[in-house]
Amino acid sequence: MALNPHAYVSILMIILRPLQRGFLIVLTSLLLASCAGMAPRPGAGPSTAEQAQRLAAQGYAEQAAKMYMSLADQARSPERENLQLKAVSAALTPQTSDLAHLYLSKIDEKRLTPAQLIDKRLLEAELELLDHHPLAALNVIPQVSPNQPADTQTRILDTTARAQAMAQQVLAAVQTRIELEKRLPADQLEADRKAIWKLLAGATAQDLLNWTAQTPSGELRGWLELAYISKTAPPQLSALQKQLALWAQENPGHPASPLITGELQAQWKELETYPQRIAVLLPLSGKYQHVSEAVLDGILAAYYRSNPQNSKPAIQIYDTGSDPSNAVTKYRQAIQDGADFVIGPLDRDAVDSLAAMGTLDVPVLSLNYASQGDTSGSPISNLYQFGLMPEDEARQVAERASIEGHDKAVVLVPQTEWGQRLAQAFTQRFEALGGSVLATEYYDPNSADYSRQIRRAFNIDQSRTRYAQLVATIHVAPKFEPRRRQDIDMVFIAGAPRNARLLRPQIKFHHAIGLPVYATSHAYAGVPDPQADRDLNGLEFCDIPWVLPGQNAGLHALHQKLDRLLPRADTQFPRLVALGVDAYDVIPYLKRLAKQNYEHFSGLTGNLHMDPQHRLHRELQWAHFVGGRPKLAGAAQEQPAQDEEDNAPIPTDRSNGQP
């Protein structure tokens, strides 16, 4: 403000003297409070570093950064560089990252001291993390050295751990946090241990098993073993306590005890409240009959697979038919019959009918998602939602591509409502992560020729038009080869296996050899077919663990057991069978997933977690086609696979899924 707030008060005392004193006191108090809350304007007086620091603390990032930079312009080295670094640090917010990039580019590294250079590298890494480029961040983070101050070592390790976690390098992030703990004061140890546990909670049981086998005895192995127990222990407290006792004997004095072990025991007490009678609501007649039978096969396979116990729940099956409103009728009938938990219904309209009831007397795990779902409001009471939502897969493609450094995409999807949903989900997530979708083209899924859409997306027609204009101008036809636009660094496709088998070679034909192509799981039929899928070589996709090779002996044994129990179950709709298995197995863990958003359930359909609206989401695994067969990809940092047809480098980890 131009005048001192107290000067305003003096003026008001003269003008408002006739007013009652009480009213005046209230008015002046409000004025002083409003003045105190206003951000000082740069230029309203001599700027100081303390003012800039206060602005940053109050959330005025842009003003603070500009004030620091203004001070830097008037200072000499090394104070000039210190202020420049502070300007960049103040601008490290999603809203002011462009300003941070600008100010970072103005710093002359030749003038930096060794300590200042480390600060600059860490700021560069923080900016890369803001832009969701963790691999780029890891490339600039300096190494820890014993000669560095303790706080510098701590900053380096903390930044490294966060970058590794964002890059999905879970094991490396855990190792870094264990190293970080050696340098933390006692009052920060609990927070670091909880961060380690959150990382491990997001891993799959198979990941933990593999890592444990590769890790010698020690603190890291103790963390991995405890996390594996949390993923695989039966939902009975006594079973957990027995495993924890053995773990404690082998890991005396481990930092996870009693903080994490106590938390697990509290969670397992809640798991013991298992339903006694489960109702299954599925449209076993009508257009969804065959789909429903596959889901039911999965539910029954999980039921028969579980160890026989006196407390095993009874299951009663209800046919909801083709009329979505039947779901409400059957739900009420199931409650009258004594059901204390319901799996289903399957089709979205039926889920909407149940959701419209507002409050459900008995918990429901629907096998689809309500269309009315409010992603920001409170969950519908007693309604948990689960399904094979294709939008989840499109978003995972966007995240994977961003992690691997891609930020310019072309999208090719079918001209259907389903295709539009996937294009929208991919675009929204990709752009939220700082990427740009350069073109989106919709193809006819019943056609076999997509060259028109590909040429348009790649700007090849424009290349030909420019050539024709040149010939018309110079009246000579020089040698010409059409070129696609060169700013594309990835392609996202969605479609059924037939569409993917046609799209992949046509994309390469149109001057895109070596360009990474990502897909959802719909590109893979779910059953190996090397002859038909040779055209998919090099394609990167994500899919559920149940249909990908190279998982673990446990899944192989489960496939064999399922084939014996229900011979027809796992052929036409393998992903729906897996949905049924997970729908039964996840029941005792629903409250745990709802309570802790970082908790995951390792299922056949993926690594499941729950959002605040009680909607289960799947984190899928990545694979690529080699010799017409899907090959499970490693971590994000795995060396690129080679497309055996054109020998062009193809990034190794991408996405897949199925309806």
XYZ file of C-alpha atoms in Angstrom:
659
model
C 0.000 0.000 0.000
C 1.192 3.544 -0.688
C 0.417 4.832 2.823
C 1.305 3.288 6.125
C -1.784 1.457 7.460
C -1.626 3.531 10.652
C -1.910 6.727 8.558
C -5.215 5.399 7.216
C -6.379 4.914 10.761
C -5.616 8.557 11.654
C -7.570 9.808 8.646
C -10.497 7.594 9.508
C -10.531 8.908 13.079
C -11.136 12.443 11.749
C -13.705 11.468 9.088
C -15.649 9.021 11.200
C -15.515 10.872 14.547
C -19.363 11.069 14.744
C -19.616 7.285 14.486
C -19.808 5.115 17.520
C -16.439 4.108 18.904
C -17.217 0.375 18.800
C -18.012 0.423 15.112
C -14.832 2.363 14.409
C -12.691 -0.132 16.286
C -14.134 -3.017 14.262
C -13.663 -1.164 10.986
C -10.063 -0.183 11.659
C -9.215 -3.689 12.845
C -10.502 -5.119 9.580
C -8.498 -2.568 7.612
C -5.279 -3.353 9.461
C -5.827 -7.073 9.006
C -6.388 -6.695 5.260
C -3.325 -4.519 4.866
C -1.207 -6.974 6.812
C -2.292 -9.827 4.543
C -1.437 -8.046 1.306
C 1.762 -8.978 -0.486
C 4.240 -6.110 -0.626
C 4.717 -4.879 -4.176
C 8.209 -5.050 -5.639
C 9.316 -1.462 -6.038
C 7.225 -0.159 -3.135
C 10.467 0.327 -1.229
C 13.996 -1.013 -1.196
C 13.897 -4.750 -1.857
C 15.773 -7.111 0.423
C 16.441 -10.828 0.497
C 14.376 -11.004 3.689
C 11.362 -9.553 1.859
C 11.793 -12.084 -0.929
C 12.036 -14.872 1.610
C 8.801 -13.718 3.282
C 7.036 -13.592 -0.084
C 8.123 -17.143 -0.856
C 6.964 -18.338 2.573
C 3.547 -16.719 2.004
C 3.127 -18.490 -1.350
C 3.907 -15.562 -3.659
C 6.312 -17.585 -5.789
C 6.472 -15.337 -8.846
C 6.945 -12.128 -6.833
C 9.625 -13.725 -4.656
C 11.519 -15.108 -7.647
C 11.456 -11.778 -9.463
C 12.621 -9.937 -6.347
C 15.530 -12.353 -5.894
C 16.487 -11.930 -9.548
C 16.279 -8.147 -9.282
C 18.605 -8.248 -6.294
C 20.950 -10.574 -8.197
C 21.233 -8.064 -11.053
C 22.617 -5.520 -8.563
C 24.985 -7.888 -6.747
C 28.480 -9.175 -7.384
C 29.751 -12.750 -7.405
C 29.399 -14.978 -5.469
C 26.350 -13.271 -3.893
C 24.911 -12.713 -7.379
C 24.859 -16.456 -8.076
C 23.441 -17.196 -4.618
C 20.508 -14.889 -5.319
C 20.008 -16.359 -8.793
C 19.817 -19.836 -7.284
C 17.304 -18.590 -4.730
C 15.232 -17.068 -7.544
C 15.087 -20.456 -9.292
C 14.233 -22.201 -6.029
C 11.386 -19.761 -5.326
C 9.953 -20.396 -8.808
C 9.880 -24.192 -8.374
C 6.103 -24.534 -8.533
C 3.910 -26.005 -11.283
C 2.538 -22.528 -12.013
C 5.937 -20.817 -12.299
C 8.140 -23.566 -13.734
C 8.628 -21.621 -16.985
C 10.081 -18.758 -14.947
C 12.357 -21.213 -13.147
C 13.610 -22.538 -16.496
C 14.279 -18.967 -17.672
C 16.191 -17.960 -14.566
C 18.166 -21.209 -14.559
C 19.349 -20.495 -18.092
C 20.742 -17.123 -16.974
C 23.172 -18.642 -14.465
C 26.785 -18.694 -15.667
C 28.212 -22.014 -14.458
C 31.780 -20.752 -14.884
C 31.227 -18.392 -11.962
C 29.766 -21.011 -9.608
C 31.633 -22.419 -6.648
C 31.563 -26.238 -6.292
C 28.806 -25.953 -3.683
C 26.770 -23.624 -5.900
C 27.166 -26.011 -8.840
C 25.680 -28.821 -6.738
C 22.782 -26.526 -5.837
C 22.220 -25.777 -9.515
C 22.219 -29.469 -10.443
C 19.671 -30.219 -7.735
C 17.463 -27.368 -8.955
C 17.710 -28.761 -12.496
C 16.624 -32.135 -11.149
C 13.683 -30.597 -9.281
C 12.554 -28.903 -12.482
C 12.733 -32.186 -14.377
C 10.583 -33.777 -11.669
C 8.068 -30.934 -11.993
C 7.958 -31.714 -15.718
C 7.517 -35.442 -14.903
C 10.872 -36.414 -16.434
C 12.437 -38.525 -13.666
C 15.037 -40.199 -15.881
C 16.299 -36.784 -16.950
C 16.388 -35.756 -13.294
C 18.496 -38.790 -12.398
C 20.957 -37.858 -15.136
C 21.758 -34.467 -13.555
C 21.706 -35.286 -9.826
C 25.302 -35.225 -8.485
C 26.836 -38.134 -6.642
C 27.090 -38.170 -2.866
C 30.597 -37.534 -1.559
C 31.939 -37.808 2.021
C 33.450 -34.341 1.557
C 30.034 -32.735 1.153
C 28.189 -31.171 4.116
C 25.636 -33.485 5.731
C 22.667 -31.393 4.580
C 23.928 -31.517 0.981
C 24.219 -35.296 1.117
C 20.706 -35.472 2.525
C 19.311 -33.286 -0.269
C 21.031 -35.362 -2.947
C 19.736 -38.659 -1.569
C 16.213 -37.372 -1.005
C 15.997 -35.961 -4.547
C 17.399 -39.195 -5.951
C 14.865 -41.322 -4.063
C 11.956 -39.209 -5.289
C 13.178 -39.378 -8.881
C 13.630 -43.147 -8.672
C 10.139 -43.552 -7.250
C 8.637 -41.459 -10.054
C 10.574 -43.539 -12.581
C 9.045 -46.680 -11.010
C 12.483 -47.852 -9.864
C 11.044 -48.986 -6.556
C 13.916 -51.168 -5.357
C 16.489 -48.474 -6.113
C 14.368 -45.858 -4.323
C 14.145 -48.079 -1.233
C 17.906 -48.619 -1.243
C 18.459 -44.868 -1.503
C 16.113 -44.166 1.400
C 17.900 -46.741 3.542
C 21.149 -44.900 2.796
C 19.437 -41.571 3.513
C 18.337 -42.796 6.945
C 21.986 -42.983 8.061
C 22.181 -39.186 7.733
C 18.808 -38.189 9.215
C 18.224 -36.892 12.731
C 16.149 -39.098 15.038
C 12.989 -37.019 14.658
C 12.936 -37.663 10.872
C 13.471 -41.417 10.895
C 9.804 -42.359 11.227
C 8.836 -40.306 8.167
C 11.578 -41.962 6.097
C 10.532 -45.450 7.209
C 6.927 -44.721 6.301
C 8.136 -43.526 2.891
C 9.979 -46.830 2.426
C 6.842 -48.743 3.331
C 4.689 -46.766 0.914
C 7.123 -47.602 -1.875
C 7.011 -51.315 -1.062
C 3.227 -51.259 -0.634
C 2.957 -50.277 -4.291
C 5.040 -53.238 -5.492
C 3.558 -56.556 -6.563
C 4.091 -59.755 -4.612
C 6.074 -61.155 -7.545
C 8.353 -58.110 -7.639
C 9.047 -58.512 -3.932
C 9.762 -62.210 -4.337
C 12.202 -61.567 -7.182
C 13.997 -58.777 -5.326
C 14.287 -60.857 -2.155
C 15.889 -63.711 -4.073
C 18.528 -61.291 -5.391
C 19.229 -59.598 -2.035
C 21.619 -60.946 0.607
C 20.710 -60.808 4.269
C 20.548 -57.340 5.753
C 18.220 -54.404 6.331
C 16.969 -54.259 2.725
C 16.108 -57.950 2.675
C 14.200 -57.511 5.935
C 12.082 -54.761 4.378
C 11.393 -56.912 1.297
C 10.432 -59.976 3.340
C 8.066 -57.949 5.517
C 6.420 -56.392 2.467
C 5.988 -59.839 0.916
C 4.276 -61.036 4.104
C 1.885 -58.073 3.858
C 0.966 -59.128 0.315
C 0.568 -62.863 0.863
C -0.438 -63.551 4.470
C -3.962 -65.047 4.750
C -6.589 -62.630 6.086
C -6.450 -64.083 9.604
C -4.597 -62.318 12.409
C -3.174 -65.560 13.809
C -1.620 -66.424 10.433
C -0.035 -62.982 10.179
C 1.303 -63.079 13.743
C 2.957 -66.434 13.108
C 4.761 -65.059 10.052
C 5.729 -61.848 11.846
C 7.225 -63.851 14.723
C 9.453 -65.769 12.309
C 10.392 -62.525 10.545
C 11.344 -60.875 13.854
C 13.619 -63.815 14.762
C 15.478 -63.430 11.482
C 15.570 -59.610 11.617
C 16.254 -58.571 15.227
C 16.238 -54.819 15.779
C 14.997 -54.078 12.253
C 13.850 -50.446 11.804
C 10.431 -51.623 10.534
C 9.618 -52.954 13.999
C 7.444 -52.021 15.810
C 6.273 -49.142 13.565
C 5.228 -51.199 10.527
C 4.606 -54.559 12.209
C 2.205 -52.917 14.641
C 0.369 -51.242 11.778
C 0.015 -54.579 9.968
C -1.468 -56.302 13.012
C -4.043 -53.526 13.401
C -5.005 -53.913 9.727
C -5.293 -57.702 9.970
C -7.717 -57.420 12.889
C -10.091 -55.659 10.498
C -9.586 -58.313 7.797
C -11.136 -61.010 9.971
C -14.650 -59.616 9.465
C -15.320 -61.808 6.405
C -18.838 -62.176 4.927
C -20.744 -65.383 5.641
C -23.067 -65.324 2.628
C -22.076 -63.777 -0.707
C -24.616 -62.995 -3.432
C -23.436 -62.819 -7.061
C -25.554 -60.626 -9.349
C -24.800 -61.221 -13.050
C -26.788 -61.002 -16.321
C -26.529 -64.729 -17.075
C -29.187 -64.437 -19.763
C -29.365 -61.887 -22.565
C -26.607 -60.144 -24.496
C -24.077 -60.301 -21.649
C -24.532 -64.022 -21.017
C -21.162 -65.261 -22.294
C -19.262 -62.408 -20.684
C -21.013 -63.055 -17.375
C -20.255 -66.763 -17.530
C -16.533 -65.992 -17.841
C -16.664 -63.698 -14.797
C -18.636 -66.310 -12.844
C -16.073 -68.952 -13.770
C -13.407 -66.753 -12.211
C -15.425 -66.214 -9.025
C -16.067 -69.942 -8.645
C -12.444 -70.803 -9.428
C -11.282 -68.479 -6.643
C -13.894 -69.964 -4.301
C -12.909 -73.593 -4.955
C -9.202 -72.768 -4.949
C -9.281 -71.369 -1.406
C -8.413 -73.767 1.398
C -11.472 -75.599 2.733
C -12.536 -74.059 6.017
C -15.601 -74.285 8.202
C -15.941 -70.525 7.871
C -15.927 -70.510 4.058
C -18.871 -68.310 2.955
C -21.884 -69.621 1.101
C -22.394 -68.287 -2.434
C -25.776 -67.719 -4.078
C -26.074 -66.674 -7.732
C -28.811 -64.383 -9.115
C -29.521 -63.773 -12.805
C -30.237 -60.066 -13.370
C -31.163 -60.618 -17.037
C -31.208 -57.873 -19.662
C -33.173 -55.273 -17.685
C -30.794 -53.073 -15.630
C -33.531 -52.312 -13.110
C -33.522 -56.004 -12.155
C -30.289 -55.354 -10.281
C -32.154 -53.467 -7.548
C -34.807 -56.187 -7.296
C -32.217 -58.961 -7.065
C -30.141 -56.963 -4.583
C -33.115 -56.641 -2.242
C -33.963 -60.307 -2.698
C -30.363 -61.270 -1.856
C -30.564 -59.279 1.386
C -33.818 -61.029 2.297
C -32.056 -64.333 1.624
C -29.381 -63.416 4.160
C -26.565 -62.061 1.973
C -24.096 -59.858 3.819
C -21.989 -59.050 0.722
C -22.801 -58.690 -2.991
C -20.549 -59.108 -6.046
C -22.002 -57.432 -9.144
C -23.841 -56.286 -11.159
C -21.835 -56.237 -14.379
C -23.316 -53.751 -16.868
C -23.020 -50.021 -16.221
C -26.747 -49.269 -16.346
C -27.347 -51.851 -13.639
C -24.588 -50.324 -11.506
C -26.237 -46.934 -12.014
C -29.514 -48.376 -10.747
C -27.863 -49.518 -7.529
C -25.901 -46.286 -7.138
C -29.132 -44.293 -7.465
C -30.354 -45.895 -4.229
C -27.922 -43.600 -2.402
C -27.262 -45.798 0.620
C -26.797 -49.551 0.342
C -27.663 -51.720 3.345
C -25.189 -54.456 2.381
C -21.742 -53.774 0.840
C -21.497 -54.191 -2.928
C -18.454 -54.774 -5.130
C -19.778 -53.879 -8.575
C -18.026 -55.223 -11.672
C -18.299 -51.947 -13.559
C -18.280 -48.251 -12.761
C -21.266 -45.979 -12.205
C -21.544 -43.398 -14.976
C -22.662 -40.771 -12.466
C -19.455 -41.199 -10.482
C -18.305 -37.929 -8.936
C -14.528 -38.082 -8.830
C -14.328 -35.249 -6.305
C -17.205 -35.924 -3.907
C -17.828 -38.511 -1.228
C -18.126 -42.207 -2.143
C -21.525 -43.855 -2.382
C -22.107 -45.582 0.938
C -21.243 -49.309 0.858
C -20.491 -49.285 -2.883
C -17.050 -50.400 -4.087
C -16.523 -50.283 -7.865
C -14.225 -52.544 -9.864
C -13.837 -53.350 -13.533
C -11.559 -53.389 -16.553
C -11.788 -49.664 -17.234
C -9.950 -48.890 -20.516
C -9.351 -45.255 -19.517
C -6.987 -46.502 -16.802
C -4.862 -48.084 -19.506
C -4.772 -44.983 -21.697
C -3.630 -42.920 -18.726
C -0.907 -45.455 -17.953
C 0.338 -45.207 -21.530
C 0.586 -41.435 -21.087
C 2.475 -41.818 -17.811
C 4.876 -44.392 -19.215
C 5.624 -42.313 -22.283
C 6.224 -39.222 -20.169
C 8.562 -41.083 -17.805
C 10.602 -42.226 -20.803
C 10.985 -38.658 -22.011
C 8.385 -38.436 -24.783
C 6.372 -35.227 -25.043
C 5.083 -35.035 -28.647
C 2.440 -37.630 -29.521
C 0.138 -38.686 -32.322
C -3.041 -40.583 -31.438
C -4.787 -43.156 -33.661
C -8.037 -44.611 -32.299
C -11.243 -46.095 -33.758
C -14.118 -43.812 -34.714
C -16.317 -45.052 -31.879
C -17.461 -43.768 -28.505
C -14.930 -46.151 -26.936
C -12.113 -44.765 -29.087
C -13.033 -41.196 -28.196
C -12.951 -42.058 -24.491
C -9.453 -43.508 -24.768
C -8.189 -40.586 -26.847
C -9.574 -38.139 -24.306
C -8.131 -40.032 -21.318
C -4.685 -40.260 -22.935
C -4.666 -36.621 -24.035
C -5.762 -35.244 -20.678
C -3.128 -37.185 -18.766
C -0.350 -36.634 -21.323
C -0.936 -32.885 -21.404
C -1.190 -32.730 -17.614
C 2.326 -34.195 -17.564
C 3.619 -31.503 -19.911
C 3.271 -33.318 -23.237
C 1.488 -32.230 -26.408
C -0.793 -34.265 -28.667
C 0.076 -33.013 -32.145
C -2.730 -34.836 -33.952
C -5.609 -37.191 -33.192
C -7.029 -39.278 -36.025
C -10.027 -41.619 -35.967
C -10.094 -44.670 -38.236
C -12.905 -46.975 -39.304
C -12.416 -50.153 -37.217
C -14.040 -52.217 -39.990
C -11.597 -50.987 -42.624
C -8.212 -52.490 -43.472
C -6.534 -49.362 -44.861
C -5.611 -46.600 -42.413
C -3.120 -44.819 -44.666
C -5.267 -41.695 -45.045
C -5.438 -41.142 -41.284
C -1.727 -41.906 -40.837
C -0.675 -39.561 -43.652
C -2.812 -36.797 -42.174
C -1.439 -37.322 -38.672
C 2.149 -37.369 -39.976
C 1.636 -34.366 -42.309
C 2.787 -36.485 -45.259
C 0.086 -35.021 -47.517
C 1.489 -31.552 -46.808
C 4.911 -32.777 -47.860
C 3.471 -33.952 -51.175
C 1.588 -30.689 -51.632
C 4.787 -28.679 -51.136
C 6.537 -30.886 -53.703
C 3.749 -30.330 -56.245
C 3.961 -26.577 -55.688
C 7.732 -26.700 -56.202
C 7.371 -28.623 -59.480
C 4.754 -26.160 -60.678
C 7.113 -23.281 -59.900
C 10.403 -24.553 -61.330
C 8.890 -26.861 -64.001
C 11.345 -29.602 -63.012
C 10.573 -32.815 -61.107
C 13.519 -33.417 -58.756
C 13.934 -36.674 -56.892
C 11.366 -36.729 -54.106
C 10.536 -38.876 -51.089
C 7.677 -37.761 -48.830
C 8.654 -36.955 -45.259
C 6.608 -37.129 -42.113
C 6.723 -34.344 -39.557
C 9.871 -34.708 -37.474
C 8.614 -33.430 -34.131
C 6.669 -36.629 -33.316
C 8.440 -38.815 -30.764
C 5.732 -41.434 -30.095
C 2.447 -42.866 -31.385
C -0.444 -44.060 -29.227
C -2.833 -46.533 -30.841
C -5.958 -48.212 -29.535
C -7.926 -50.974 -31.149
C -8.716 -54.678 -31.274
C -5.967 -57.175 -32.244
C -7.006 -57.047 -35.899
C -6.730 -53.247 -35.969
C -3.368 -53.257 -34.184
C -1.954 -55.869 -36.586
C -2.880 -53.576 -39.484
C -1.867 -50.296 -37.860
C 1.624 -51.299 -36.767
C 3.071 -52.140 -40.229
C 1.213 -49.256 -41.900
C 2.747 -46.794 -39.418
C 6.223 -48.130 -40.252
C 5.474 -47.963 -43.977
C 4.716 -44.256 -43.678
C 8.286 -43.300 -42.766
C 8.014 -44.063 -39.056
C 10.519 -46.896 -38.649
C 11.963 -46.683 -35.157
C 9.220 -44.409 -33.840
C 7.959 -45.828 -30.511
C 4.383 -47.121 -30.716
C 2.364 -47.690 -27.533
C -0.955 -49.508 -27.203
C -3.521 -50.552 -24.647
C -4.120 -54.218 -23.887
C -6.791 -54.426 -26.544
C -4.038 -54.945 -29.130
C -3.361 -58.417 -27.687
C -5.954 -61.187 -27.777
C -4.681 -62.552 -24.469
C -3.623 -65.906 -25.939
C -0.263 -66.361 -27.760
C -0.604 -66.457 -31.559
C 2.906 -65.929 -32.991
C 1.863 -66.228 -36.621
C -0.909 -63.625 -36.393
C 1.015 -61.292 -34.084
C 4.274 -61.050 -36.031
C 3.121 -57.703 -37.377
C 3.045 -56.437 -33.777
C 6.788 -56.920 -33.253
C 8.213 -53.952 -31.362
C 4.803 -52.758 -30.158
C 4.842 -51.802 -26.479
C 1.712 -52.469 -24.435
C 0.499 -53.027 -20.889
C -1.644 -55.938 -19.770
C -2.817 -57.863 -16.732
C -0.413 -60.367 -15.115
C -2.809 -63.250 -15.855
C -2.180 -63.179 -19.630
C 1.503 -62.249 -19.737
C 4.267 -64.872 -19.841
C 7.221 -65.070 -17.518
C 5.294 -64.186 -14.364
C 5.852 -66.809 -11.687
C 5.323 -70.465 -10.878
C 2.313 -69.581 -8.741
C 0.388 -68.132 -11.679
C 1.341 -71.081 -13.877
C 0.042 -73.485 -11.238
C -3.142 -71.434 -10.936
C -3.708 -71.650 -14.699
C -3.365 -75.432 -14.495
C -5.703 -75.637 -11.514
C -8.278 -73.470 -13.252
C -8.102 -75.672 -16.341
C -8.882 -78.696 -14.175
C -11.713 -77.018 -12.271
C -13.368 -75.221 -15.193
C -11.901 -76.380 -18.524
C -13.704 -73.809 -20.677
C -13.079 -70.792 -18.445
C -9.749 -69.410 -19.584
C -10.029 -69.386 -23.351
C -12.268 -66.749 -24.948
C -12.343 -64.160 -22.154
C -9.222 -64.657 -20.000
C -9.281 -61.119 -18.639
C -12.871 -61.479 -17.476
C -11.991 -64.720 -15.719
C -9.213 -62.841 -13.942
C -11.730 -60.118 -13.021
C -13.907 -62.753 -11.349
C -10.973 -64.225 -9.425
C -9.908 -60.818 -8.115
C -13.490 -59.828 -7.271
C -13.671 -62.755 -4.850
C -10.110 -62.539 -3.502
C -10.110 -58.783 -2.812
C -13.215 -58.776 -0.577
C -11.433 -58.922 2.805
C -8.961 -56.225 1.732
C -11.457 -53.571 0.594
C -11.530 -51.650 3.878
C -7.746 -51.698 4.052
C -7.464 -50.304 0.519
C -10.064 -47.642 1.307
C -8.272 -46.575 4.474
C -4.759 -46.255 3.027
C -4.525 -44.833 -0.485
C -0.965 -46.145 -0.916
C -1.953 -49.771 -0.226
C -2.111 -52.167 -3.168
C -3.560 -55.624 -3.701
C -1.588 -57.917 -6.026
C -4.261 -59.404 -8.258
C -4.525 -61.268 -11.534
C -5.915 -58.120 -13.192
C -3.041 -55.951 -11.966
C -1.796 -54.179 -8.892
C -5.032 -52.766 -7.460
C -5.445 -49.562 -5.490
C -8.523 -47.575 -4.477
C -9.347 -43.890 -4.968
C -11.331 -41.758 -2.482
C -14.593 -42.646 -4.271
C -13.940 -46.348 -3.575
C -13.191 -47.095 -7.222
C -10.536 -49.763 -7.758
C -7.893 -48.998 -10.377
C -5.438 -51.396 -11.994
C -1.735 -50.822 -12.488
C -0.792 -53.095 -15.351
C 2.495 -54.631 -16.412
C 4.438 -53.772 -19.534
C 5.439 -56.037 -22.394
C 6.545 -55.858 -26.005
C 6.189 -58.251 -28.924
C 9.232 -60.251 -30.012
C 8.833 -62.918 -32.676
C 5.064 -62.521 -32.505
C 4.991 -63.303 -28.773
C 4.522 -60.928 -25.857
C 7.640 -60.610 -23.744
C 7.428 -59.176 -20.251
C 9.426 -55.960 -20.016
C 11.705 -55.096 -17.144
C 11.861 -51.866 -15.167
C 11.641 -48.493 -16.857
C 15.431 -48.311 -17.102
C 15.740 -51.601 -19.031
C 17.735 -51.443 -22.247
C 15.575 -50.839 -25.346
C 14.238 -53.827 -27.216
C 14.922 -54.236 -30.900
C 12.231 -54.533 -33.533
C 13.456 -57.645 -35.279
C 11.945 -56.654 -38.622
C 13.585 -53.283 -39.082
C 16.225 -53.447 -36.320
C 15.149 -49.988 -35.184
C 15.389 -49.187 -31.473
C 12.064 -49.405 -29.681
C 11.721 -48.307 -26.026
C 11.097 -51.297 -23.811
C 8.222 -50.545 -21.485
C 4.789 -49.553 -22.746
C 1.096 -50.455 -22.276
C -1.776 -52.943 -22.889
C -5.228 -53.918 -21.611
C -8.556 -55.423 -22.844
C -12.267 -54.679 -22.562
